[in-house]
Coordinates of C-alpha atoms in Angstrom, one line a residue:
S1219 CA -11.9 -10.6 29.2
T1220 CA -9.1 -13.0 28.5
L1221 CA -6.0 -13.2 30.7
T1222 CA -2.7 -14.2 29.3
T1223 CA -0.1 -15.8 31.6
L1224 CA 3.4 -17.2 31.1
K1225 CA 4.1 -20.8 32.2
Y1226 CA 6.6 -21.0 35.1
N1227 CA 8.7 -23.6 33.2
Y1228 CA 9.4 -21.8 29.9
P1229 CA 12.4 -23.6 28.3
P1230 CA 14.1 -21.9 25.4
P1231 CA 13.0 -23.3 22.0
G1232 CA 15.6 -25.3 20.1
T1233 CA 16.1 -26.3 16.4
A1234 CA 18.5 -28.4 14.5
T1235 CA 19.0 -28.5 10.7
Y1236 CA 20.9 -31.1 8.7
S1237 CA 21.6 -31.9 5.1
L1238 CA 23.7 -34.2 3.0
G1239 CA 24.1 -34.0 -0.7
I1240 CA 26.2 -34.6 -3.8
Q1241 CA 27.0 -32.5 -6.8
R1242 CA 28.3 -33.7 -10.2
Q1243 CA 29.2 -32.0 -13.4
I1244 CA 27.3 -34.1 -16.0
A1245 CA 28.4 -32.0 -19.0
P1246 CA 30.4 -28.9 -19.6
A1247 CA 28.6 -26.0 -17.9
I1248 CA 25.9 -28.4 -16.5
V1249 CA 25.8 -29.4 -12.8
A1250 CA 23.4 -31.7 -11.1
V1251 CA 22.6 -31.7 -7.4
L1252 CA 20.8 -34.3 -5.2
Q1253 CA 20.5 -33.8 -1.5
Y1254 CA 18.5 -34.5 1.7
G1255 CA 17.6 -31.6 3.9
G1256 CA 15.7 -31.7 7.2
S1257 CA 15.1 -29.8 10.4
T1258 CA 13.7 -30.6 13.9
G1259 CA 12.3 -28.2 16.5
W1260 CA 11.5 -28.8 20.1
D1261 CA 10.1 -26.6 22.9
Q1262 CA 8.3 -24.4 20.3
N1263 CA 5.8 -21.9 21.6
D1264 CA 2.1 -22.1 21.6
D1265 CA -1.0 -20.8 23.5
R1266 CA -3.0 -23.1 25.7
G1267 CA -6.4 -22.2 27.2
I1268 CA -6.0 -23.4 30.8
N1269 CA -9.3 -22.2 32.2
T1270 CA -11.9 -24.3 30.6
L1271 CA -14.3 -26.6 32.5
P1272 CA -12.9 -29.8 33.8
L1273 CA -13.4 -32.7 31.4
A1274 CA -15.7 -34.6 33.8
D1275 CA -17.8 -33.5 36.7
G1276 CA -16.5 -35.4 39.7
S1277 CA -19.4 -34.3 41.9
N1278 CA -22.0 -36.3 39.9
P1279 CA -20.7 -39.7 38.8
A1280 CA -24.1 -40.6 37.3
N1281 CA -23.8 -37.7 34.9
P1282 CA -20.1 -36.7 34.6
Y1283 CA -20.7 -34.3 31.7
G1284 CA -23.7 -32.5 33.2
L1285 CA -21.9 -29.2 33.8
R1286 CA -20.5 -29.2 30.3
Q1287 CA -23.9 -30.0 28.8
G1288 CA -25.4 -27.1 30.7
V1289 CA -22.7 -24.7 29.4
A1290 CA -23.2 -26.0 25.9
N1291 CA -26.9 -25.4 25.9
G1292 CA -26.6 -22.0 27.7
S1293 CA -28.3 -22.9 30.9
L1294 CA -25.2 -22.6 33.1
N1295 CA -22.6 -19.8 33.4
A1296 CA -19.3 -21.3 32.5
N1297 CA -17.3 -18.9 34.7
L1298 CA -18.8 -20.5 37.8
Y1299 CA -17.5 -23.9 37.0
R1300 CA -14.1 -23.4 35.3
I1301 CA -10.9 -24.9 36.5
F1302 CA -10.2 -21.6 38.1
P1303 CA -13.8 -20.6 39.1
G1304 CA -14.8 -17.0 38.9
F1305 CA -12.4 -16.1 36.1
S1306 CA -13.0 -16.1 32.4
S1307 CA -10.6 -17.4 29.7
I1308 CA -6.9 -17.6 30.6
N1309 CA -4.3 -18.2 27.8
Q1310 CA -1.0 -19.7 28.9
E1311 CA 2.0 -18.9 26.7
E1312 CA 4.3 -21.9 26.8
N1313 CA 7.0 -23.8 24.9
E1314 CA 5.4 -27.3 24.6
T1315 CA 5.2 -28.2 20.9
N1316 CA 7.6 -29.5 18.2
F1317 CA 8.0 -30.0 14.5
K1318 CA 9.8 -32.0 11.9
Y1319 CA 10.7 -31.3 8.3
N1320 CA 12.2 -33.8 5.8
S1321 CA 12.9 -33.3 2.1
L1322 CA 14.6 -34.8 -0.9
Q1323 CA 15.9 -32.1 -3.3
A1324 CA 17.1 -32.4 -6.8
G1325 CA 18.4 -29.7 -9.1
L1326 CA 20.0 -29.0 -12.4
R1327 CA 22.0 -25.8 -13.3
A1328 CA 23.3 -24.9 -16.7
E1329 CA 25.4 -21.8 -17.2
N1330 CA 25.5 -20.4 -20.7
W1331 CA 25.0 -23.9 -22.2
H1332 CA 24.6 -23.2 -25.9
S1333 CA 23.6 -19.7 -24.9
L1334 CA 21.0 -21.0 -22.4
T1335 CA 21.2 -20.3 -18.7
L1336 CA 18.8 -22.6 -16.8
Q1337 CA 18.0 -23.6 -13.3
L1338 CA 15.6 -26.5 -12.4
A1339 CA 14.7 -27.5 -8.8
Y1340 CA 12.4 -30.1 -7.5
T1341 CA 11.6 -30.8 -3.8
W1342 CA 9.6 -33.6 -2.3
S1343 CA 9.0 -32.8 1.4
H1344 CA 6.8 -33.3 4.4
E1345 CA 6.4 -30.9 7.4
I1346 CA 4.7 -32.1 10.6
D1347 CA 3.9 -29.9 13.6
E1348 CA 1.3 -29.1 16.2
V1349 CA 1.2 -25.4 15.6
S1350 CA 2.6 -23.7 12.5
S1351 CA 3.1 -20.1 13.6
D1352 CA 4.3 -18.2 16.6
L1353 CA 1.9 -18.6 19.6
N1354 CA -0.9 -20.4 17.7
S1355 CA -3.5 -21.7 20.0
L1356 CA -4.0 -25.4 20.7
S1357 CA -7.4 -26.7 19.6
N1358 CA -7.7 -29.1 22.5
P1359 CA -6.1 -27.6 25.7
F1360 CA -5.9 -31.1 27.2
D1361 CA -4.1 -32.8 24.4
A1362 CA -1.6 -31.0 22.1
K1363 CA -1.4 -34.2 20.0
Y1364 CA -4.9 -33.5 18.7
D1365 CA -3.3 -30.9 16.4
R1366 CA -0.3 -33.0 15.3
G1367 CA -0.3 -33.5 11.5
S1368 CA 0.9 -31.9 8.3
G1369 CA 1.4 -28.2 9.1
G1370 CA 0.6 -25.0 7.3
L1371 CA 4.1 -25.0 5.7
D1372 CA 3.7 -28.5 4.2
R1373 CA 4.0 -28.7 0.4
R1374 CA 4.7 -32.2 -0.8
H1375 CA 5.8 -31.3 -4.3
I1376 CA 7.5 -28.1 -5.4
F1377 CA 9.0 -27.5 -8.9
N1378 CA 10.7 -24.3 -10.0
A1379 CA 12.4 -23.4 -13.3
N1380 CA 14.0 -20.1 -14.3
Y1381 CA 15.8 -19.5 -17.6
I1382 CA 17.3 -16.9 -19.9
Y1383 CA 17.9 -17.5 -23.6
P1384 CA 19.0 -15.1 -26.4
L1385 CA 16.8 -15.9 -29.4
P1386 CA 19.0 -16.8 -32.4
F1387 CA 16.8 -15.2 -35.0
F1388 CA 18.2 -12.4 -37.2
R1389 CA 21.2 -11.9 -34.9
K1390 CA 23.6 -12.2 -37.8
S1391 CA 21.3 -11.1 -40.6
S1392 CA 22.9 -9.2 -43.5
N1393 CA 19.8 -6.9 -43.4
L1394 CA 20.7 -4.1 -41.1
A1395 CA 17.0 -3.3 -40.2
A1396 CA 16.2 -6.9 -39.5
R1397 CA 19.3 -7.3 -37.4
E1398 CA 18.8 -4.2 -35.4
I1399 CA 15.0 -4.5 -34.9
L1400 CA 14.2 -8.2 -35.0
G1401 CA 17.6 -9.6 -33.8
G1402 CA 19.1 -9.5 -30.3
W1403 CA 15.9 -10.3 -28.3
E1404 CA 16.1 -12.4 -25.2
I1405 CA 13.5 -14.4 -23.4
S1406 CA 13.4 -15.2 -19.7
G1407 CA 10.9 -16.8 -17.5
V1408 CA 9.9 -18.4 -14.2
T1409 CA 7.7 -21.5 -13.9
V1410 CA 6.3 -22.7 -10.5
A1411 CA 4.4 -25.9 -10.0
E1412 CA 3.5 -27.0 -6.5
S1413 CA 1.0 -29.0 -4.6
G1414 CA -1.4 -27.3 -2.1
T1415 CA -1.1 -26.8 1.6
P1416 CA -3.2 -28.6 4.2
Q1417 CA -6.5 -26.9 5.1
T1418 CA -8.1 -27.4 8.5
I1419 CA -11.8 -28.1 8.4
S1420 CA -13.5 -26.4 11.3
Y1421 CA -16.7 -27.6 13.0
N1422 CA -18.8 -24.5 13.6
G1423 CA -22.1 -26.0 14.5
K1424 CA -23.8 -26.8 17.8
D1425 CA -21.4 -26.9 20.8
T1426 CA -20.3 -30.5 21.4
L1427 CA -17.6 -29.6 23.9
G1428 CA -19.2 -27.4 26.6
L1429 CA -15.8 -26.4 27.8
G1430 CA -16.5 -22.6 27.9
G1431 CA -14.3 -21.6 25.0
N1432 CA -10.5 -21.5 24.4
T1433 CA -11.0 -24.4 22.1
S1434 CA -11.6 -25.1 18.4
N1435 CA -13.2 -28.2 17.1
R1436 CA -13.1 -30.3 13.9
P1437 CA -15.8 -32.6 12.4
D1438 CA -15.6 -36.3 12.2
L1439 CA -14.1 -37.9 9.2
V1440 CA -16.5 -40.7 8.0
K1441 CA -14.8 -41.7 4.8
K1442 CA -11.8 -40.9 2.6
V1443 CA -11.8 -37.4 1.2
S1444 CA -12.2 -37.4 -2.6
Y1445 CA -11.5 -34.3 -4.8
L1446 CA -14.1 -33.1 -7.3
K1447 CA -11.8 -30.1 -8.1
K1448 CA -14.7 -27.8 -9.1
R1449 CA -15.3 -24.2 -8.1
T1450 CA -18.5 -25.1 -6.5
A1451 CA -17.1 -28.3 -4.8
W1452 CA -13.4 -28.7 -4.4
F1453 CA -13.9 -31.9 -2.5
D1454 CA -16.7 -34.2 -1.5
T1455 CA -18.1 -32.6 1.7
S1456 CA -20.0 -35.8 2.6
A1457 CA -16.7 -37.1 4.0
F1458 CA -17.3 -35.0 7.1
A1459 CA -20.0 -35.3 9.8
S1460 CA -20.7 -33.3 13.0
P1461 CA -19.0 -34.8 16.1
T1462 CA -21.1 -36.1 18.9
A1463 CA -21.0 -34.6 22.4
P1464 CA -19.8 -36.9 25.3
W1465 CA -23.2 -36.5 27.1
S1466 CA -24.8 -38.0 24.0
G1467 CA -22.5 -41.0 23.9
G1468 CA -19.8 -39.5 21.7
T1469 CA -16.1 -40.4 22.0
N1470 CA -13.0 -38.2 22.2
Q1471 CA -14.7 -35.8 24.6
G1472 CA -16.7 -34.3 21.8
F1473 CA -13.7 -33.4 19.6
G1474 CA -14.1 -34.5 16.0
N1475 CA -11.7 -37.1 14.8
S1476 CA -10.6 -35.5 11.5
G1477 CA -7.0 -34.4 11.4
K1478 CA -6.1 -30.8 10.8
D1479 CA -4.6 -31.9 7.5
A1480 CA -7.7 -33.9 6.2
V1481 CA -8.0 -31.6 3.1
V1482 CA -5.4 -30.2 0.8
L1483 CA -5.9 -26.9 -0.9
P1484 CA -5.5 -26.5 -4.7
G1485 CA -2.0 -26.6 -6.0
R1486 CA -0.5 -24.0 -8.4
L1487 CA 0.9 -24.0 -11.9
H1488 CA 2.2 -20.5 -12.8
F1489 CA 4.2 -19.1 -15.7
D1490 CA 5.8 -15.6 -15.9
L1491 CA 7.6 -14.7 -19.2
S1492 CA 9.6 -11.7 -20.4
L1493 CA 10.9 -10.6 -23.8
F1494 CA 13.5 -7.9 -23.8
K1495 CA 16.2 -6.3 -25.9
T1496 CA 18.7 -3.5 -25.5
F1497 CA 19.0 -0.9 -28.3
A1498 CA 22.2 1.0 -28.7
L1499 CA 21.5 4.7 -29.2
T1500 CA 25.0 5.6 -30.5
P1501 CA 27.3 3.7 -32.9
H1502 CA 29.9 3.4 -30.1
E1503 CA 29.6 2.4 -26.5
G1504 CA 27.3 4.9 -24.8
P1505 CA 23.6 5.4 -23.9
S1506 CA 21.2 2.5 -24.6
L1507 CA 17.5 1.7 -24.2
E1508 CA 16.2 -1.5 -22.8
L1509 CA 12.6 -2.5 -23.8
R1510 CA 10.8 -5.2 -21.8
F1511 CA 7.5 -7.0 -22.6
E1512 CA 6.5 -8.9 -19.5
S1513 CA 3.6 -11.2 -18.6
F1514 CA 2.5 -12.6 -15.3
N1515 CA 0.3 -15.7 -15.3
T1516 CA 1.1 -15.8 -19.0
F1517 CA -1.4 -18.3 -20.1
N1518 CA -4.2 -16.8 -17.9
H1519 CA -4.6 -20.2 -16.1
T1520 CA -7.2 -20.1 -13.4
Q1521 CA -5.5 -21.0 -10.1
F1522 CA -7.8 -21.6 -7.2
K1523 CA -6.5 -20.4 -3.8
G1524 CA -8.9 -20.7 -0.8
I1525 CA -12.0 -22.7 0.1
D1526 CA -14.8 -22.4 2.6
S1527 CA -13.7 -24.6 5.5
G1528 CA -16.6 -24.3 7.9
S1529 CA -18.3 -27.7 8.0
T1530 CA -21.8 -26.3 8.6
D1531 CA -21.6 -23.4 6.2
G1532 CA -23.9 -23.3 3.2
N1533 CA -20.8 -22.8 1.0
F1534 CA -18.7 -25.5 2.7
G1535 CA -16.1 -26.9 0.2
Q1536 CA -16.6 -24.2 -2.4
V1537 CA -13.7 -22.2 -3.8
T1538 CA -13.7 -18.7 -2.3
S1539 CA -10.6 -17.1 -3.9
A1540 CA -8.1 -17.4 -6.8
Y1541 CA -4.7 -16.0 -7.7
D1542 CA -4.4 -13.0 -10.0
P1543 CA -5.4 -13.3 -13.6
R1544 CA -2.9 -12.5 -16.4
V1545 CA -1.1 -9.2 -16.2
L1546 CA 0.7 -7.6 -19.1
Q1547 CA 3.4 -5.0 -18.6
L1548 CA 5.6 -2.9 -21.0
G1549 CA 8.6 -1.2 -19.6
G1550 CA 11.7 0.7 -20.7
K1551 CA 15.0 1.5 -19.1
L1552 CA 17.5 4.1 -20.3
H1553 CA 21.1 3.4 -19.6
F1554 CA 23.6 6.2 -19.8

């Protein structure tokens, strides 16, 4: 079983946020915004496995990794040689990590400008951390910096647009039927375009650590990652190789040298559109019926979502999931 303990020195986590921006009206009903926004966090919480084997076997200088090698190949019982012998895994909850976020944000807002209401927003940003969520485990219990890199919340480019526009056609037609049936329709929509988030590539092959668990390993990065952007190969998997155990001459204690952010998941380009109109049911102010024709992922654009990230899997690098296909929806709302 695994025991969870709380570190004696458990300082409260702290965060600071800061921003500086300017706004300017560039035309009647149109306002532009440009600003910097950032945040910093310190003493953020994490889990650390504190009952692994020691990194080196001091009792045998000629073979300092002999115990770890024996645990890795299954010939030795790890619980007899752990830092706290006789116990199994021990997770320590602590506040030892930090994060940084910096962004440049630009926006444009138009309110009823020639009947158009529009909001545009673009953010260039970078988020760096060691763990991205509450009490995530450190991969290397001896070195939190092994997990320092672009975090799970990092999206370098984010663009959003939303708009509402009353279509001008037939609104003032002299033909009553055309005016009442074809006129008065409005269109609205939301567009999202964003780059993907980092994806950790995990090494799940033969044990090159021999530390008895409470760790996670990554492969070695042997060349720059190139992106093929195919369903069967999102990136060139030959950029990764299995790490080498220290008892076989490997460096970094058997941990792979690729960063947790070596690969970026597919980005997203998404459109939602809606066409709607309100029909008066009486000549004077009274009950009305609103009809809405809505589409989600309007252009049925295939949007890849996840990949197989296990470096020794047969499907390594292949796309494993996608966002929903186009959905059409018809709705009505009665106002009275």
